[in-house]
Amino acid sequence: MDAPLHEWNLEPAEAIALQKRLATRLELADRIDEVAYIAGVDIGFEEAGEITRAAVVLLEWNEIKAPTLEVVEQVIHREPTRMPYVPGLLSFREIPAALGAFAKLSQTPQLVMVDGQGIAHPRKLGVAAHLGLWLDLPTIGVAKSRLYGRFEPVGEQRGDWSALTARGETIGAVLRSREKVKPIFVSPGHRLSLATSLDWVTRCLGRTKLPEPTRLADRLASRRDEKRRKASVEPTRDA
DNA sequence: GCGACAG
DNA sequence: ATCTTGTCGC
């Protein structure tokens, strides 16, 4: 599951060339198995950015008796940070750690939701698309802000969305996942169409802005989570 | 040449 | 992303 170093420690120009090559291998038509497990992935940083912390949350999908999502596994993987953040090259900074976390998972999900862009990227290879190719699994990019593409204002109702376009084609959707809250950016990563991607994100939506897989992974990857779990076991003076 | 710019 | 407390609003 480990990736050869030469695949990640690249100079910007080389990374860009690789992205263009990999993008041609993306599948944007649905090729997905029956979904039993959905994974959420996100990356956080510790020690002033010296350590990269990848988090993966595995949820069980239940179509029957009211769509339910239950957390069945959570894994965290830490390793030294290898690249700085460069807009457009995010995957080279985050994927190595994400793969380390996936290696610790005891079950393989049929669908993966990633915090970041899918094909809504200058070279169609956002972190979700890149990870999808590496895992050979269907992936969806769920970003909190825009990286690439143009769009018209989104409706105010939950579920409303507008196309994210670039170079004359639709590369994603700006979705109002919750009323009165800034919309999220959904784009296919690998092995999925935009329609199916939107479908799954919508189905995984709770009462919050982010879909459950990404929301939980986001929480687990953040340092806020340390304080969170610590507070639950630390003695409280008013207890 | 001047901005924009996931996390 | 991360540094950080209280606070305004549904």
mmCIF file of C-alpha atoms (C1' of nucleotides) in Angstrom:
data_model
loop_
_atom_site.group_PDB
_atom_site.id
_atom_site.type_symbol
_atom_site.label_atom_id
_atom_site.label_comp_id
_atom_site.label_asym_id
_atom_site.label_seq_id
_atom_site.Cartn_x
_atom_site.Cartn_y
_atom_site.Cartn_z
ATOM 1 C CA MET A 1 0.000 0.000 0.000
ATOM 2 C CA ASP A 2 3.041 2.237 0.333
ATOM 3 C CA ALA A 3 3.703 4.615 -2.485
ATOM 4 C CA PRO A 4 7.131 4.920 -4.104
ATOM 5 C CA LEU A 5 8.792 8.105 -2.946
ATOM 6 C CA HIS A 6 9.376 9.338 -6.473
ATOM 7 C CA GLU A 7 5.640 9.538 -6.877
ATOM 8 C CA TRP A 8 5.350 12.193 -4.197
ATOM 9 C CA ASN A 9 8.555 14.109 -3.674
ATOM 10 C CA LEU A 10 8.301 16.112 -6.842
ATOM 11 C CA GLU A 11 9.150 19.606 -7.910
ATOM 12 C CA PRO A 12 6.078 21.685 -8.851
ATOM 13 C CA ALA A 13 6.709 21.360 -12.589
ATOM 14 C CA GLU A 14 7.001 17.578 -12.324
ATOM 15 C CA ALA A 15 3.933 17.297 -10.121
ATOM 16 C CA ILE A 16 1.910 19.291 -12.630
ATOM 17 C CA ALA A 17 3.070 17.072 -15.486
ATOM 18 C CA LEU A 18 2.090 13.980 -13.485
ATOM 19 C CA GLN A 19 -1.339 15.417 -12.738
ATOM 20 C CA LYS A 20 -2.017 15.864 -16.435
ATOM 21 C CA ARG A 21 -1.056 12.259 -17.132
ATOM 22 C CA LEU A 22 -3.081 10.834 -14.250
ATOM 23 C CA ALA A 23 -6.162 12.870 -15.131
ATOM 24 C CA THR A 24 -6.496 10.944 -18.376
ATOM 25 C CA ARG A 25 -7.022 7.787 -16.334
ATOM 26 C CA LEU A 26 -10.020 9.092 -14.399
ATOM 27 C CA GLU A 27 -13.374 7.397 -14.893
ATOM 28 C CA LEU A 28 -16.287 9.798 -14.699
ATOM 29 C CA ALA A 29 -19.051 7.278 -15.319
ATOM 30 C CA ASP A 30 -20.559 5.328 -12.426
ATOM 31 C CA ARG A 31 -18.670 2.169 -11.561
ATOM 32 C CA ILE A 32 -19.593 1.498 -7.978
ATOM 33 C CA ASP A 33 -20.538 -1.621 -6.036
ATOM 34 C CA GLU A 34 -23.516 -1.894 -3.746
ATOM 35 C CA VAL A 35 -22.664 0.421 -0.852
ATOM 36 C CA ALA A 36 -22.293 -1.083 2.601
ATOM 37 C CA TYR A 37 -19.544 1.176 3.946
ATOM 38 C CA ILE A 38 -18.670 4.795 3.269
ATOM 39 C CA ALA A 39 -15.397 6.365 4.380
ATOM 40 C CA GLY A 40 -14.719 10.006 5.189
ATOM 41 C CA VAL A 41 -11.148 11.334 4.926
ATOM 42 C CA ASP A 42 -9.455 14.492 6.122
ATOM 43 C CA ILE A 43 -6.009 15.738 7.085
ATOM 44 C CA GLY A 44 -4.922 17.914 9.954
ATOM 45 C CA PHE A 45 -1.582 19.166 11.261
ATOM 46 C CA GLU A 46 0.246 19.143 14.577
ATOM 47 C CA GLU A 47 3.502 20.549 15.938
ATOM 48 C CA ALA A 48 3.256 23.783 13.993
ATOM 49 C CA GLY A 49 2.744 21.844 10.794
ATOM 50 C CA GLU A 50 5.688 19.479 11.220
ATOM 51 C CA ILE A 51 3.396 16.477 11.602
ATOM 52 C CA THR A 52 0.628 15.516 9.190
ATOM 53 C CA ARG A 53 -2.292 13.721 10.744
ATOM 54 C CA ALA A 54 -4.646 11.726 8.520
ATOM 55 C CA ALA A 55 -8.036 10.605 9.766
ATOM 56 C CA VAL A 56 -10.440 8.120 8.225
ATOM 57 C CA VAL A 57 -13.892 7.393 9.571
ATOM 58 C CA LEU A 58 -15.785 4.337 8.369
ATOM 59 C CA LEU A 59 -19.570 4.518 8.371
ATOM 60 C CA GLU A 60 -22.065 1.776 7.744
ATOM 61 C CA TRP A 61 -24.779 2.681 5.278
ATOM 62 C CA ASN A 62 -28.307 1.413 5.904
ATOM 63 C CA GLU A 63 -30.820 2.075 3.164
ATOM 64 C CA ILE A 64 -33.574 0.149 4.912
ATOM 65 C CA LYS A 65 -35.608 1.601 7.795
ATOM 66 C CA ALA A 66 -34.793 5.272 7.331
ATOM 67 C CA PRO A 67 -31.284 5.962 5.894
ATOM 68 C CA THR A 68 -28.863 5.610 8.763
ATOM 69 C CA LEU A 69 -25.129 6.114 9.087
ATOM 70 C CA GLU A 70 -23.336 4.419 11.957
ATOM 71 C CA VAL A 71 -19.659 4.842 12.784
ATOM 72 C CA VAL A 72 -17.987 1.454 12.761
ATOM 73 C CA GLU A 73 -14.301 2.393 12.743
ATOM 74 C CA GLN A 74 -11.972 5.368 13.165
ATOM 75 C CA VAL A 75 -8.256 5.430 12.406
ATOM 76 C CA ILE A 76 -5.552 8.081 12.678
ATOM 77 C CA HIS A 77 -2.147 8.002 11.041
ATOM 78 C CA ARG A 78 0.699 10.447 11.675
ATOM 79 C CA GLU A 79 3.879 11.049 9.719
ATOM 80 C CA PRO A 80 6.310 13.918 9.054
ATOM 81 C CA THR A 81 4.944 16.598 6.755
ATOM 82 C CA ARG A 82 6.722 16.404 3.431
ATOM 83 C CA MET A 83 5.440 19.257 1.288
ATOM 84 C CA PRO A 84 4.245 22.813 1.881
ATOM 85 C CA TYR A 85 0.745 23.805 0.856
ATOM 86 C CA VAL A 86 0.697 24.914 -2.761
ATOM 87 C CA PRO A 87 -2.683 25.697 -4.357
ATOM 88 C CA GLY A 88 -3.318 23.074 -6.997
ATOM 89 C CA LEU A 89 -0.851 20.567 -5.582
ATOM 90 C CA LEU A 90 -2.658 19.681 -2.370
ATOM 91 C CA SER A 91 -2.780 15.944 -3.064
ATOM 92 C CA PHE A 92 1.000 15.614 -2.979
ATOM 93 C CA ARG A 93 0.956 16.996 0.546
ATOM 94 C CA GLU A 94 -1.997 15.013 1.890
ATOM 95 C CA ILE A 95 -2.331 11.682 0.088
ATOM 96 C CA PRO A 96 0.759 9.918 1.457
ATOM 97 C CA ALA A 97 -0.616 10.283 4.982
ATOM 98 C CA ALA A 98 -4.133 9.398 3.857
ATOM 99 C CA LEU A 99 -2.851 6.127 2.384
ATOM 100 C CA GLY A 100 -1.217 5.354 5.704
ATOM 101 C CA ALA A 101 -4.542 5.730 7.453
ATOM 102 C CA PHE A 102 -6.357 3.594 4.878
ATOM 103 C CA ALA A 103 -3.823 0.837 5.406
ATOM 104 C CA LYS A 104 -4.971 0.613 9.016
ATOM 105 C CA LEU A 105 -8.608 0.174 8.092
ATOM 106 C CA SER A 106 -9.921 -3.358 8.597
ATOM 107 C CA GLN A 107 -12.701 -2.991 6.027
ATOM 108 C CA THR A 108 -12.672 -1.547 2.526
ATOM 109 C CA PRO A 109 -15.393 1.023 1.786
ATOM 110 C CA GLN A 110 -17.317 1.048 -1.490
ATOM 111 C CA LEU A 111 -17.359 4.854 -1.490
ATOM 112 C CA VAL A 112 -14.987 7.525 -0.169
ATOM 113 C CA MET A 113 -15.715 11.168 0.547
ATOM 114 C CA VAL A 114 -12.702 13.482 0.730
ATOM 115 C CA ASP A 115 -12.329 16.963 2.188
ATOM 116 C CA GLY A 116 -11.204 18.881 -0.907
ATOM 117 C CA GLN A 117 -11.902 18.995 -4.647
ATOM 118 C CA GLY A 118 -12.459 16.110 -7.035
ATOM 119 C CA ILE A 119 -12.180 17.138 -10.710
ATOM 120 C CA ALA A 120 -13.017 20.764 -9.895
ATOM 121 C CA HIS A 121 -9.347 21.514 -10.323
ATOM 122 C CA PRO A 122 -7.229 23.269 -13.017
ATOM 123 C CA ARG A 123 -5.960 19.905 -14.273
ATOM 124 C CA LYS A 124 -8.925 17.828 -13.078
ATOM 125 C CA LEU A 125 -6.886 16.188 -10.367
ATOM 126 C CA GLY A 126 -7.984 17.486 -7.001
ATOM 127 C CA VAL A 127 -7.118 15.423 -3.931
ATOM 128 C CA ALA A 128 -10.292 13.327 -4.181
ATOM 129 C CA ALA A 129 -9.608 12.392 -7.801
ATOM 130 C CA HIS A 130 -5.962 11.588 -7.113
ATOM 131 C CA LEU A 131 -6.843 9.452 -4.084
ATOM 132 C CA GLY A 132 -9.531 7.653 -6.055
ATOM 133 C CA LEU A 133 -6.955 6.535 -8.607
ATOM 134 C CA TRP A 134 -4.609 5.314 -5.894
ATOM 135 C CA LEU A 135 -7.267 3.358 -4.046
ATOM 136 C CA ASP A 136 -9.151 2.392 -7.198
ATOM 137 C CA LEU A 137 -12.366 3.269 -5.403
ATOM 138 C CA PRO A 138 -15.242 5.656 -6.140
ATOM 139 C CA THR A 139 -14.458 9.033 -4.547
ATOM 140 C CA ILE A 140 -16.226 12.362 -4.134
ATOM 141 C CA GLY A 141 -14.634 15.695 -3.359
ATOM 142 C CA VAL A 142 -16.460 17.800 -0.769
ATOM 143 C CA ALA A 143 -14.781 21.177 -0.334
ATOM 144 C CA LYS A 144 -15.684 24.067 1.907
ATOM 145 C CA SER A 145 -14.554 26.670 -0.606
ATOM 146 C CA ARG A 146 -13.809 27.111 -4.291
ATOM 147 C CA LEU A 147 -10.522 26.407 -5.998
ATOM 148 C CA TYR A 148 -11.470 26.481 -9.657
ATOM 149 C CA GLY A 149 -14.480 27.175 -11.857
ATOM 150 C CA ARG A 150 -17.316 29.690 -12.067
ATOM 151 C CA PHE A 151 -20.895 29.471 -10.842
ATOM 152 C CA GLU A 152 -24.135 31.371 -10.506
ATOM 153 C CA PRO A 153 -25.562 32.217 -7.073
ATOM 154 C CA VAL A 154 -27.120 29.198 -5.373
ATOM 155 C CA GLY A 155 -30.734 28.999 -4.228
ATOM 156 C CA GLU A 156 -31.545 29.434 -0.568
ATOM 157 C CA GLN A 157 -33.254 26.104 0.017
ATOM 158 C CA ARG A 158 -31.459 23.066 1.354
ATOM 159 C CA GLY A 159 -30.649 20.890 -1.648
ATOM 160 C CA ASP A 160 -30.495 23.753 -4.149
ATOM 161 C CA TRP A 161 -27.381 23.744 -6.269
ATOM 162 C CA SER A 162 -25.813 25.439 -9.265
ATOM 163 C CA ALA A 163 -23.279 24.099 -11.737
ATOM 164 C CA LEU A 164 -19.606 24.758 -11.255
ATOM 165 C CA THR A 165 -18.182 25.217 -14.754
ATOM 166 C CA ALA A 166 -14.864 25.761 -16.490
ATOM 167 C CA ARG A 167 -13.761 25.696 -20.116
ATOM 168 C CA GLY A 168 -17.332 25.114 -21.208
ATOM 169 C CA GLU A 169 -18.012 22.052 -19.123
ATOM 170 C CA THR A 170 -19.525 21.225 -15.767
ATOM 171 C CA ILE A 171 -16.932 20.058 -13.283
ATOM 172 C CA GLY A 172 -18.940 20.072 -10.076
ATOM 173 C CA ALA A 173 -21.775 21.631 -8.120
ATOM 174 C CA VAL A 174 -22.151 24.339 -5.519
ATOM 175 C CA LEU A 175 -24.599 22.849 -3.053
ATOM 176 C CA ARG A 176 -26.720 24.515 -0.374
ATOM 177 C CA SER A 177 -26.325 21.707 2.146
ATOM 178 C CA ARG A 178 -27.944 23.741 4.863
ATOM 179 C CA GLU A 179 -30.044 26.898 4.899
ATOM 180 C CA LYS A 180 -28.419 30.187 5.761
ATOM 181 C CA VAL A 181 -24.962 28.709 5.534
ATOM 182 C CA LYS A 182 -22.287 29.091 2.885
ATOM 183 C CA PRO A 183 -22.643 26.352 0.241
ATOM 184 C CA ILE A 184 -20.205 23.480 -0.225
ATOM 185 C CA PHE A 185 -18.416 22.431 -3.426
ATOM 186 C CA VAL A 186 -19.104 18.913 -4.611
ATOM 187 C CA SER A 187 -17.253 17.292 -7.493
ATOM 188 C CA PRO A 188 -16.716 13.728 -8.678
ATOM 189 C CA GLY A 189 -13.337 12.225 -7.933
ATOM 190 C CA HIS A 190 -13.128 8.868 -9.631
ATOM 191 C CA ARG A 191 -15.591 6.242 -10.887
ATOM 192 C CA LEU A 192 -18.633 8.477 -10.333
ATOM 193 C CA SER A 193 -20.755 10.974 -12.259
ATOM 194 C CA LEU A 194 -21.676 14.355 -10.834
ATOM 195 C CA ALA A 195 -25.318 13.310 -10.458
ATOM 196 C CA THR A 196 -24.422 10.252 -8.413
ATOM 197 C CA SER A 197 -21.921 12.261 -6.381
ATOM 198 C CA LEU A 198 -24.582 14.822 -5.504
ATOM 199 C CA ASP A 199 -26.948 12.010 -4.696
ATOM 200 C CA TRP A 200 -24.640 10.450 -2.147
ATOM 201 C CA VAL A 201 -23.604 13.713 -0.554
ATOM 202 C CA THR A 202 -27.247 14.638 -0.130
ATOM 203 C CA ARG A 203 -28.084 11.262 1.349
ATOM 204 C CA CYS A 204 -25.283 11.587 3.882
ATOM 205 C CA LEU A 205 -26.384 15.037 4.979
ATOM 206 C CA GLY A 206 -27.423 15.425 8.587
ATOM 207 C CA ARG A 207 -28.471 18.707 10.122
ATOM 208 C CA THR A 208 -25.071 20.232 9.467
ATOM 209 C CA LYS A 209 -23.322 21.863 6.555
ATOM 210 C CA LEU A 210 -20.986 18.954 5.838
ATOM 211 C CA PRO A 211 -22.085 15.396 5.049
ATOM 212 C CA GLU A 212 -21.439 12.965 7.924
ATOM 213 C CA PRO A 213 -18.380 11.189 6.482
ATOM 214 C CA THR A 214 -16.477 14.425 5.936
ATOM 215 C CA ARG A 215 -17.789 16.097 9.053
ATOM 216 C CA LEU A 216 -16.629 13.274 11.301
ATOM 217 C CA ALA A 217 -13.266 12.880 9.575
ATOM 218 C CA ASP A 218 -12.802 16.625 9.833
ATOM 219 C CA ARG A 219 -13.383 16.447 13.559
ATOM 220 C CA LEU A 220 -11.051 13.497 14.027
ATOM 221 C CA ALA A 221 -8.267 15.114 12.024
ATOM 222 C CA SER A 222 -8.476 18.378 13.941
ATOM 223 C CA ARG A 223 -6.564 19.108 17.113
ATOM 224 C CA ARG A 224 -9.834 20.261 18.613
ATOM 225 C CA ASP A 225 -10.655 16.596 18.851
ATOM 226 C CA GLU A 226 -7.789 16.024 21.326
ATOM 227 C CA LYS A 227 -9.316 18.508 23.720
ATOM 228 C CA ARG A 228 -12.720 17.058 23.054
ATOM 229 C CA ARG A 229 -11.935 13.484 24.029
ATOM 230 C CA LYS A 230 -9.604 14.583 26.802
ATOM 231 C CA ALA A 231 -12.281 16.701 28.429
ATOM 232 C CA SER A 232 -14.536 13.670 28.621
ATOM 233 C CA VAL A 233 -12.088 11.748 30.822
ATOM 234 C CA GLU A 234 -10.493 14.650 32.707
ATOM 235 C CA PRO A 235 -11.977 15.363 36.164
ATOM 236 C CA THR A 236 -14.298 18.353 36.242
ATOM 237 C CA ARG A 237 -14.561 20.407 39.404
ATOM 238 C CA ASP A 238 -18.320 20.732 39.257
ATOM 239 C CA ALA A 239 -18.812 16.990 38.866
ATOM 240 C "C1'" DG B 1 1.059 41.942 -16.370
ATOM 241 C "C1'" DC B 2 -2.558 41.521 -12.420
ATOM 242 C "C1'" DG B 3 -5.364 38.608 -9.415
ATOM 243 C "C1'" DA B 4 -6.963 33.978 -7.574
ATOM 244 C "C1'" DC B 5 -5.632 30.361 -4.928
ATOM 245 C "C1'" DA B 6 -8.850 23.280 -1.869
ATOM 246 C "C1'" DG B 7 -6.246 22.547 2.962
ATOM 247 C "C1'" DA C 1 -4.527 24.044 7.848
ATOM 248 C "C1'" DT C 2 -3.532 26.550 12.555
ATOM 249 C "C1'" DC C 3 -3.335 30.270 16.414
ATOM 250 C "C1'" DT C 4 -7.965 31.129 19.899
ATOM 251 C "C1'" DT C 5 -13.081 33.124 23.862
ATOM 252 C "C1'" DG C 6 -16.748 34.756 23.834
ATOM 253 C "C1'" DT C 7 -20.722 35.707 21.536
ATOM 254 C "C1'" DC C 8 -24.670 36.592 18.159
ATOM 255 C "C1'" DG C 9 -28.567 34.080 16.114
ATOM 256 C "C1'" DC C 10 -31.788 30.304 14.676
#
